[in-house]
Coordinates of C-alpha atoms in Angstrom, one line a residue:
M1 CA 134.1 114.1 51.0
A2 CA 134.0 110.9 49.6
R3 CA 137.8 111.2 49.1
K4 CA 138.5 112.3 52.6
R5 CA 136.5 109.3 53.9
C6 CA 138.6 106.9 51.8
T7 CA 141.7 108.3 53.1
T8 CA 140.7 108.1 56.5
M9 CA 139.7 104.4 56.2
T10 CA 142.7 103.6 54.4
T11 CA 144.9 104.8 57.0
Q12 CA 143.4 102.7 59.5
A13 CA 143.9 100.0 57.7
E14 CA 147.5 100.8 56.9
Q15 CA 148.1 101.5 60.9
H16 CA 147.0 98.0 61.4
H17 CA 148.9 95.9 58.5
G18 CA 151.9 98.0 59.5
S19 CA 151.7 96.5 62.8
G20 CA 152.2 93.1 61.7
Q21 CA 149.6 91.9 64.1
S22 CA 146.7 92.7 66.4
A23 CA 146.6 92.0 70.1
A24 CA 145.7 88.5 70.9
G25 CA 144.0 87.7 67.7
S26 CA 141.7 90.8 67.7
T27 CA 139.8 91.5 64.3
P28 CA 141.8 94.2 62.5
K29 CA 140.1 97.3 61.7
E30 CA 140.6 97.2 57.9
G31 CA 137.9 99.9 56.9
Y32 CA 135.8 97.1 55.5
Q33 CA 132.0 97.0 55.7
R34 CA 131.1 93.6 57.6
G35 CA 128.5 92.8 55.1
L36 CA 128.5 89.3 54.8
S37 CA 126.2 87.2 56.7
A38 CA 126.8 83.7 58.2
R39 CA 124.2 82.2 55.4
Q40 CA 126.4 84.0 52.8
V41 CA 129.9 82.7 54.2
Q42 CA 128.5 79.2 54.4
M43 CA 127.4 79.2 50.9
I44 CA 130.6 81.0 49.4
A45 CA 132.5 78.0 51.2
I46 CA 130.2 75.7 49.0
G47 CA 130.6 77.5 46.3
G48 CA 134.3 77.7 46.3
A49 CA 134.5 74.0 47.0
I50 CA 132.1 73.4 43.4
G51 CA 133.5 74.2 40.2
V52 CA 133.0 73.5 36.5
G53 CA 135.9 70.9 36.6
L54 CA 133.1 68.6 38.5
F55 CA 130.4 69.1 36.2
Y56 CA 132.7 68.7 33.1
G57 CA 136.3 68.0 33.8
S58 CA 135.1 65.0 35.8
S59 CA 133.9 63.3 32.5
T60 CA 137.7 63.0 31.7
G61 CA 139.2 61.5 34.5
I62 CA 136.3 58.8 34.7
A63 CA 137.6 57.8 31.2
T64 CA 141.2 58.0 32.1
I65 CA 141.0 56.0 35.4
G66 CA 137.7 54.5 36.3
P67 CA 136.1 54.3 39.5
S68 CA 139.3 55.2 41.0
L69 CA 138.8 58.6 40.6
I70 CA 136.4 58.5 43.9
A71 CA 139.5 57.6 45.6
C72 CA 141.5 60.6 44.0
Y73 CA 139.0 63.0 45.0
A74 CA 138.3 61.6 48.8
V75 CA 141.8 61.5 49.3
A76 CA 142.4 65.1 47.6
G77 CA 139.7 66.2 49.9
V78 CA 141.0 64.9 53.2
V79 CA 144.3 67.0 52.2
I80 CA 142.3 70.2 51.7
F81 CA 140.5 70.1 54.8
F82 CA 143.6 70.1 56.9
I83 CA 145.3 72.9 54.4
M84 CA 141.8 74.9 55.4
R85 CA 141.9 73.8 59.2
A86 CA 145.6 75.5 59.1
L87 CA 144.2 78.7 57.7
G88 CA 141.4 78.5 60.0
E89 CA 143.7 78.3 63.0
L90 CA 145.4 81.5 61.5
L91 CA 141.9 83.3 60.8
T92 CA 141.2 82.6 64.3
Y93 CA 144.5 84.0 65.7
R94 CA 144.1 87.1 63.7
P95 CA 141.6 87.4 60.9
T96 CA 142.3 89.5 58.2
S97 CA 141.3 89.9 54.5
G98 CA 144.9 89.6 52.9
S99 CA 144.4 86.2 54.4
F100 CA 147.5 83.7 53.6
A101 CA 149.4 86.9 51.7
D102 CA 149.4 88.4 55.3
Y103 CA 150.6 85.6 57.2
A104 CA 153.3 85.0 54.7
R105 CA 154.3 88.5 55.3
E106 CA 154.4 88.2 59.1
F107 CA 155.9 85.0 59.5
F108 CA 158.4 84.8 56.4
G109 CA 158.7 88.4 55.8
P110 CA 157.7 91.1 53.0
F111 CA 159.2 89.0 50.0
A112 CA 156.9 86.0 50.9
G113 CA 154.1 88.0 51.2
F114 CA 154.7 90.1 47.9
T115 CA 155.3 87.1 46.1
T116 CA 151.9 85.1 47.6
G117 CA 149.8 87.9 47.2
W118 CA 150.7 89.1 43.7
S119 CA 150.7 85.2 42.7
Y120 CA 147.1 84.7 43.9
W121 CA 146.1 87.8 42.5
A122 CA 147.3 86.9 39.0
A123 CA 145.8 83.3 39.7
R124 CA 142.3 84.7 40.3
V125 CA 142.5 87.0 37.3
S126 CA 143.5 84.3 34.9
A127 CA 140.8 81.9 36.2
C128 CA 138.1 84.5 35.6
M129 CA 139.8 85.0 32.2
A130 CA 138.8 81.4 31.6
E131 CA 135.6 81.0 33.5
V132 CA 133.8 84.2 32.0
T133 CA 135.1 83.2 28.4
A134 CA 133.6 79.7 29.2
A135 CA 130.3 81.5 30.1
G136 CA 130.2 83.2 26.9
H137 CA 130.1 79.8 25.2
Y138 CA 127.6 78.4 27.5
I139 CA 125.2 81.5 26.6
A140 CA 126.0 80.6 23.0
Y141 CA 123.9 77.5 23.2
W142 CA 120.7 79.7 23.7
W143 CA 121.8 82.5 21.4
P144 CA 124.4 81.1 19.2
S145 CA 123.9 84.4 16.9
V146 CA 125.5 86.5 19.1
P147 CA 129.2 86.5 19.6
V148 CA 131.0 85.0 22.1
W149 CA 133.2 88.3 22.9
A150 CA 130.0 89.8 23.2
T151 CA 128.5 87.8 25.9
T152 CA 131.6 87.3 27.3
A153 CA 132.1 90.9 27.7
T154 CA 128.6 91.6 28.9
A155 CA 129.0 88.8 31.6
L156 CA 132.1 90.7 33.1
A157 CA 130.6 94.1 32.8
V158 CA 127.4 93.0 35.0
L159 CA 129.6 90.8 37.5
F160 CA 131.9 94.3 37.7
V161 CA 128.7 96.6 38.4
A162 CA 127.3 93.9 41.2
N163 CA 130.5 94.2 43.0
L164 CA 130.7 98.0 43.1
V165 CA 126.9 97.8 44.6
S166 CA 128.0 96.8 47.9
V167 CA 129.7 93.8 49.9
K168 CA 126.3 92.2 50.6
L169 CA 125.2 92.1 47.0
F170 CA 128.3 90.1 45.6
G171 CA 127.5 87.8 48.8
E172 CA 123.9 87.4 47.7
L173 CA 125.1 86.5 44.1
E174 CA 127.4 83.9 45.5
F175 CA 124.6 82.4 47.7
W176 CA 122.5 81.8 44.8
F177 CA 125.3 80.6 42.7
A178 CA 126.5 78.1 45.2
S179 CA 122.5 77.4 45.6
I180 CA 122.2 76.0 42.4
K181 CA 125.4 74.1 42.1
A182 CA 124.5 72.3 45.4
V183 CA 120.8 71.5 44.2
A184 CA 122.0 70.2 41.0
I185 CA 124.4 67.7 42.7
I186 CA 121.6 67.1 45.6
A187 CA 119.1 66.3 42.5
L188 CA 121.7 63.9 40.8
I189 CA 122.2 62.0 43.9
V190 CA 118.5 61.8 44.9
I191 CA 117.7 60.5 41.1
G192 CA 120.6 58.0 41.2
I193 CA 119.7 56.8 44.5
G194 CA 116.2 56.0 43.0
V195 CA 117.4 54.3 39.9
L196 CA 119.6 52.2 41.7
T197 CA 116.8 51.1 44.7
F198 CA 113.7 51.2 42.3
G199 CA 115.1 50.8 38.9
F200 CA 113.0 52.9 37.3
S201 CA 114.2 55.2 34.1
S202 CA 116.5 52.6 32.3
G203 CA 117.6 51.6 35.8
D204 CA 118.3 47.9 34.6
T205 CA 121.5 48.4 33.8
A206 CA 122.4 50.4 37.2
S207 CA 124.2 48.7 39.8
V208 CA 127.0 49.4 42.6
R209 CA 129.0 46.7 41.0
H210 CA 130.2 49.1 38.5
L211 CA 132.5 50.5 41.0
W212 CA 134.7 47.2 40.6
A213 CA 133.1 45.0 37.8
D214 CA 134.1 46.6 34.8
G215 CA 138.0 45.9 34.8
G216 CA 138.2 46.6 38.6
F217 CA 138.3 49.8 40.8
A218 CA 141.7 51.0 39.0
P219 CA 141.2 49.4 35.3
H220 CA 144.3 51.3 34.2
G221 CA 146.4 50.6 37.3
V222 CA 147.2 52.0 40.6
W223 CA 149.8 54.1 38.9
Q224 CA 147.6 55.7 36.4
S225 CA 145.4 56.8 39.1
M226 CA 148.1 58.5 40.9
L227 CA 148.9 60.3 37.9
A228 CA 145.2 61.9 37.9
M229 CA 146.3 63.1 41.5
Q230 CA 147.2 66.6 40.0
G231 CA 144.1 67.3 38.4
V232 CA 142.3 66.2 40.9
V233 CA 143.9 68.5 43.6
F234 CA 143.3 71.5 41.1
A235 CA 139.8 70.9 41.0
Y236 CA 139.7 72.3 44.7
L237 CA 141.2 75.6 43.9
G238 CA 139.2 78.2 45.0
V239 CA 138.3 76.8 48.3
E240 CA 140.7 79.2 50.0
L241 CA 138.3 82.0 48.8
V242 CA 136.6 81.8 52.4
G243 CA 139.6 82.9 53.7
V244 CA 139.4 85.9 52.1
T245 CA 136.1 86.9 53.5
A246 CA 137.4 87.4 56.8
G247 CA 137.5 91.2 56.6
E248 CA 134.0 91.6 55.8
A249 CA 132.3 88.7 57.6
E250 CA 130.0 89.1 60.1
N251 CA 131.4 87.5 63.2
P252 CA 134.3 86.1 61.3
K253 CA 135.7 83.9 64.0
Q254 CA 132.5 81.6 64.3
T255 CA 131.5 82.0 60.8
L256 CA 134.7 80.8 59.4
R257 CA 135.1 78.1 61.9
K258 CA 131.7 76.7 60.9
A259 CA 132.6 77.0 57.3
I260 CA 136.0 75.2 57.5
N261 CA 134.5 72.5 59.9
T262 CA 132.0 71.3 57.5
L263 CA 134.1 71.4 54.5
L264 CA 135.1 67.5 54.8
V265 CA 131.0 66.9 54.9
R266 CA 130.4 68.9 51.5
I267 CA 133.3 67.2 49.8
G268 CA 131.8 63.9 50.9
I269 CA 128.6 64.6 49.6
F270 CA 129.4 66.9 46.4
Y271 CA 132.5 65.1 45.1
V272 CA 132.7 61.7 46.5
G273 CA 129.4 61.3 46.8
A274 CA 128.0 62.3 43.3
L275 CA 130.7 60.4 41.8
I276 CA 130.0 57.3 43.6
V277 CA 126.1 57.6 42.2
L278 CA 127.6 58.4 38.5
L279 CA 129.9 55.3 38.4
S280 CA 127.1 53.6 40.0
V281 CA 124.0 54.4 37.6
S282 CA 126.4 54.1 34.3
S283 CA 129.5 51.7 33.8
W284 CA 132.8 54.0 33.8
T285 CA 133.1 52.8 30.0
E286 CA 129.7 54.6 29.0
Y287 CA 130.8 58.3 29.9
T288 CA 132.2 60.6 26.9
P289 CA 135.1 62.6 27.7
G290 CA 134.3 66.2 27.5
A291 CA 130.9 65.9 28.3
S292 CA 129.0 66.5 31.2
P293 CA 128.7 63.2 33.0
F294 CA 125.7 65.0 34.8
G295 CA 123.9 65.7 31.6
Q296 CA 124.5 61.6 30.4
V297 CA 122.8 60.7 33.8
F298 CA 119.9 63.1 33.7
A299 CA 119.6 62.2 30.0
K300 CA 119.6 58.5 30.8
V301 CA 116.9 58.7 33.0
G302 CA 114.9 60.7 30.7
I303 CA 114.7 64.1 32.1
P304 CA 113.5 66.8 29.6
G305 CA 115.7 69.3 28.7
A306 CA 118.6 67.9 30.2
A307 CA 121.3 69.4 28.1
G308 CA 119.8 72.7 28.5
I309 CA 119.6 72.2 32.4
M310 CA 123.4 71.2 32.6
N311 CA 124.3 74.4 30.4
F312 CA 122.5 76.5 32.9
V313 CA 124.4 74.7 36.3
V314 CA 127.3 75.2 34.5
L315 CA 126.9 78.7 33.3
T316 CA 126.2 79.4 36.8
A317 CA 129.3 77.8 38.3
A318 CA 131.5 79.9 35.5
L319 CA 129.8 82.9 36.7
S320 CA 130.4 82.3 40.3
S321 CA 134.0 81.9 39.7
C322 CA 134.2 85.2 38.1
N323 CA 132.3 86.8 40.8
S324 CA 134.6 85.7 43.3
G325 CA 137.5 86.6 41.1
I326 CA 136.7 90.2 41.2
Y327 CA 136.3 90.4 44.8
S328 CA 139.1 88.6 45.8
T329 CA 141.5 90.2 43.4
G330 CA 140.1 93.6 44.4
R331 CA 140.8 92.7 48.3
M332 CA 144.3 91.1 47.6
L333 CA 145.5 93.9 45.7
R334 CA 144.4 96.7 48.3
G335 CA 146.4 94.3 50.8
L336 CA 149.2 94.7 48.5
A337 CA 149.1 98.6 48.2
V338 CA 148.6 99.1 51.9
N339 CA 152.1 97.2 52.3
G340 CA 153.8 99.5 49.5
E341 CA 153.8 96.6 47.4
A342 CA 151.2 98.1 44.6
P343 CA 150.6 101.3 43.3
G344 CA 149.3 103.8 46.4
A345 CA 146.2 104.7 44.9
R346 CA 144.9 101.1 45.1
R347 CA 145.1 101.5 49.2
M348 CA 141.7 103.6 48.8
L349 CA 138.2 102.4 49.7
S350 CA 135.1 104.0 48.3
G351 CA 132.1 105.7 50.3
R352 CA 130.7 102.1 50.1
Q353 CA 133.9 101.1 52.0
L354 CA 134.8 98.7 48.7
P355 CA 138.5 98.9 47.5
L356 CA 137.2 100.4 44.2
P357 CA 140.6 101.5 42.5
A358 CA 141.9 97.8 43.0
M359 CA 138.8 96.2 41.8
V360 CA 139.0 98.6 38.6
L361 CA 142.6 97.5 37.7
S362 CA 141.8 93.9 38.2
T363 CA 139.0 94.0 36.1
L364 CA 140.6 95.9 33.0
V365 CA 143.2 93.3 33.5
M366 CA 140.7 90.5 33.1
G367 CA 139.4 92.3 29.9
I368 CA 142.6 92.5 28.3
G369 CA 143.0 89.2 29.3
L370 CA 139.7 88.2 27.4
I371 CA 141.5 89.9 24.2
V372 CA 144.3 87.6 24.3
N373 CA 142.0 84.1 25.0
V374 CA 140.4 85.2 21.8
V375 CA 143.1 86.0 19.8
F376 CA 145.6 83.3 21.1
P377 CA 143.3 80.6 22.4
D378 CA 145.9 77.9 22.4
K379 CA 149.0 79.7 23.0
A380 CA 149.4 82.7 25.2
F381 CA 146.5 82.1 27.2
V382 CA 147.9 79.0 28.4
Y383 CA 151.1 80.8 30.0
I384 CA 148.8 82.7 31.8
T385 CA 146.6 80.1 33.3
S386 CA 150.0 78.1 34.2
V387 CA 150.5 81.1 36.5
G388 CA 147.3 80.2 38.3
T389 CA 148.3 76.5 38.6
Y390 CA 151.5 77.4 40.1
A391 CA 149.8 80.1 42.5
G392 CA 147.3 77.8 43.7
L393 CA 150.2 75.5 44.9
W394 CA 152.2 78.2 46.3
S395 CA 149.3 79.4 48.5
W396 CA 148.6 76.2 50.0
F397 CA 152.4 75.5 50.5
M398 CA 152.5 79.1 52.3
I399 CA 149.3 78.6 54.5
L400 CA 151.1 75.3 55.8
A401 CA 154.3 76.9 56.0
A402 CA 152.8 80.0 57.9
H403 CA 151.1 77.8 60.2
L404 CA 154.1 75.9 61.4
R405 CA 155.8 78.9 62.3
Y406 CA 153.1 80.2 64.0
R407 CA 152.8 76.9 66.4
A408 CA 156.4 77.4 66.8
K409 CA 155.9 80.8 68.1
V410 CA 153.1 79.6 70.3
R411 CA 155.2 76.9 71.7
A412 CA 157.8 79.8 72.7
G413 CA 155.1 81.8 74.3
L414 CA 155.6 84.5 71.9
L415 CA 151.9 84.4 70.4
P416 CA 148.6 83.4 71.6
A417 CA 147.0 80.1 71.1
A418 CA 143.9 79.8 69.2
D419 CA 141.1 77.5 70.1
F420 CA 140.7 76.1 66.9
R421 CA 143.5 73.4 66.0
V422 CA 144.5 71.7 63.1
P423 CA 143.3 67.7 64.4
G424 CA 146.9 65.8 64.6
A425 CA 148.8 68.4 63.5
L426 CA 152.0 67.5 64.2
V427 CA 151.4 64.2 62.1
T428 CA 148.8 65.6 59.6
K429 CA 150.5 68.8 58.4
W430 CA 153.8 66.8 56.9
I431 CA 151.5 64.0 55.6
V432 CA 149.8 66.9 53.7
I433 CA 153.2 68.5 52.8
A434 CA 154.0 65.2 51.4
V435 CA 151.1 64.9 49.1
L436 CA 151.5 68.2 47.8
I437 CA 155.2 67.9 47.1
F438 CA 154.2 64.7 45.5
V439 CA 151.8 66.4 43.1
V440 CA 154.6 68.8 42.2
V441 CA 156.8 65.8 41.3
L442 CA 153.7 64.6 39.0
I443 CA 153.8 67.8 37.5
A444 CA 157.2 67.8 36.6
M445 CA 157.2 64.3 35.3
D446 CA 154.4 65.0 32.6
A447 CA 155.5 66.6 29.4
D448 CA 151.9 68.0 29.5
T449 CA 151.9 69.8 32.5
R450 CA 155.7 70.8 32.9
L451 CA 155.1 74.0 31.3
V452 CA 153.7 75.4 34.5
W453 CA 157.4 74.8 36.0
Y454 CA 158.9 77.0 33.0
V455 CA 156.2 79.6 33.4
W456 CA 157.1 79.5 37.3
A457 CA 160.5 80.4 36.9
V458 CA 159.7 83.5 34.5
W459 CA 157.2 84.3 36.8
F460 CA 159.2 83.9 39.6
A461 CA 161.9 86.0 37.9
L462 CA 159.5 88.6 37.2
L463 CA 158.3 89.0 40.9
S464 CA 161.8 89.3 42.0
A465 CA 162.1 92.3 39.9
G466 CA 159.2 93.8 40.9
Y467 CA 159.7 93.4 44.7
W468 CA 163.4 94.9 44.3
I469 CA 161.6 97.9 42.5
S470 CA 158.8 98.5 44.9
R471 CA 161.3 98.5 47.8
R472 CA 163.5 101.5 46.0
T473 CA 160.0 103.5 44.9
P474 CA 159.4 106.1 47.6
L475 CA 155.7 106.5 46.1
L476 CA 154.9 102.8 46.6
Q477 CA 155.6 102.9 50.5
P478 CA 153.0 102.9 53.1
E479 CA 152.2 105.9 54.7
A480 CA 153.4 106.5 58.4

């Protein structure tokens, strides 16, 4: 009976995908259960915008370019906001769990959908490998005698089982993971304001003058600050996850609209606001690369157990990334299978309306990646994560390109106009595209990041071969 139910629901999804689009932007029937509440989607959007990079990675940025890191995060945040507004307009036109891969397929053909879907799948798989491995190291802070591979494998298994229970449990885990991250940042901001205003807890050296007095706002020059943009942009990778929830969110048009509209406020508070506080409480010269700047501030004001608190926060951030990775890779892989671009068995849904076969395969690949990370931590794994770097930029470019094509068809009267528009689209979209191209150029110029494009060339060749095979393999073709 369960298998029969799986087949029925899958056929419904395939019929929709085969049609290319729904009438007047109606919500597609993909077979998923709408188990994500507005509360959960809002926190998924918040969690997707806050990663380990802010809690730990920002210390390297601070040490490299000083207070100008604030401007970099602000500019990149505005860019991400317009990308998400473009995605939001497409989701309002036609909500789909395939998100940008489906739009790439609809507006640019099957090869674009194949490339985008598999690239995003690879990006999320590699991100999960990295984050769950990091989680193993964070757990070792409390239990150093336990092997990292054991805690890493346990964390992956627990998150996989949680995703198998229901989409509602996934949403609830993300709600609490995101809540912990948000509370940590708000606590930092409140404490920092207290230090700056009242001067308690070693506040005698705290001053907003640190933002410009210690060598200037850009102490190493404007060009050095611009070079840091590539790392800042990648800190926002994962924010597009909210688009993948479209197929399982309650009232997706209204829920996703609100989540996207508040993105700029979240970036302003959680990134720009937090950095202003960090760089005012202490001079940028006092932060140690590789150590959490949050932990350094908490320790400075005398909070007991500051190191343990921050270790717990970054642990939840890493688990959140892996949790969302299992969720998103399962949905993306099933979307590929429905369109004949992945093994057909991956089309099936379980009795709980979850893409079980796709989730199992994705998690198995993550498990293999963990072994690679342990055996070749400085070699093979960097190639895997480089695919993720390329895929993130590719996904954003495809969102903007699909939106341009969609608006052209709206003007031609071929498609209905969505009531959720990109502000100043005729100008802002091209500015955003120019910024992303600039980031691409920076990656090519930097010897440390140039590897991404060598890996991309190999990955694109593999995708081209895979697409050619998928078009000529009857078992992969979508059912009529």
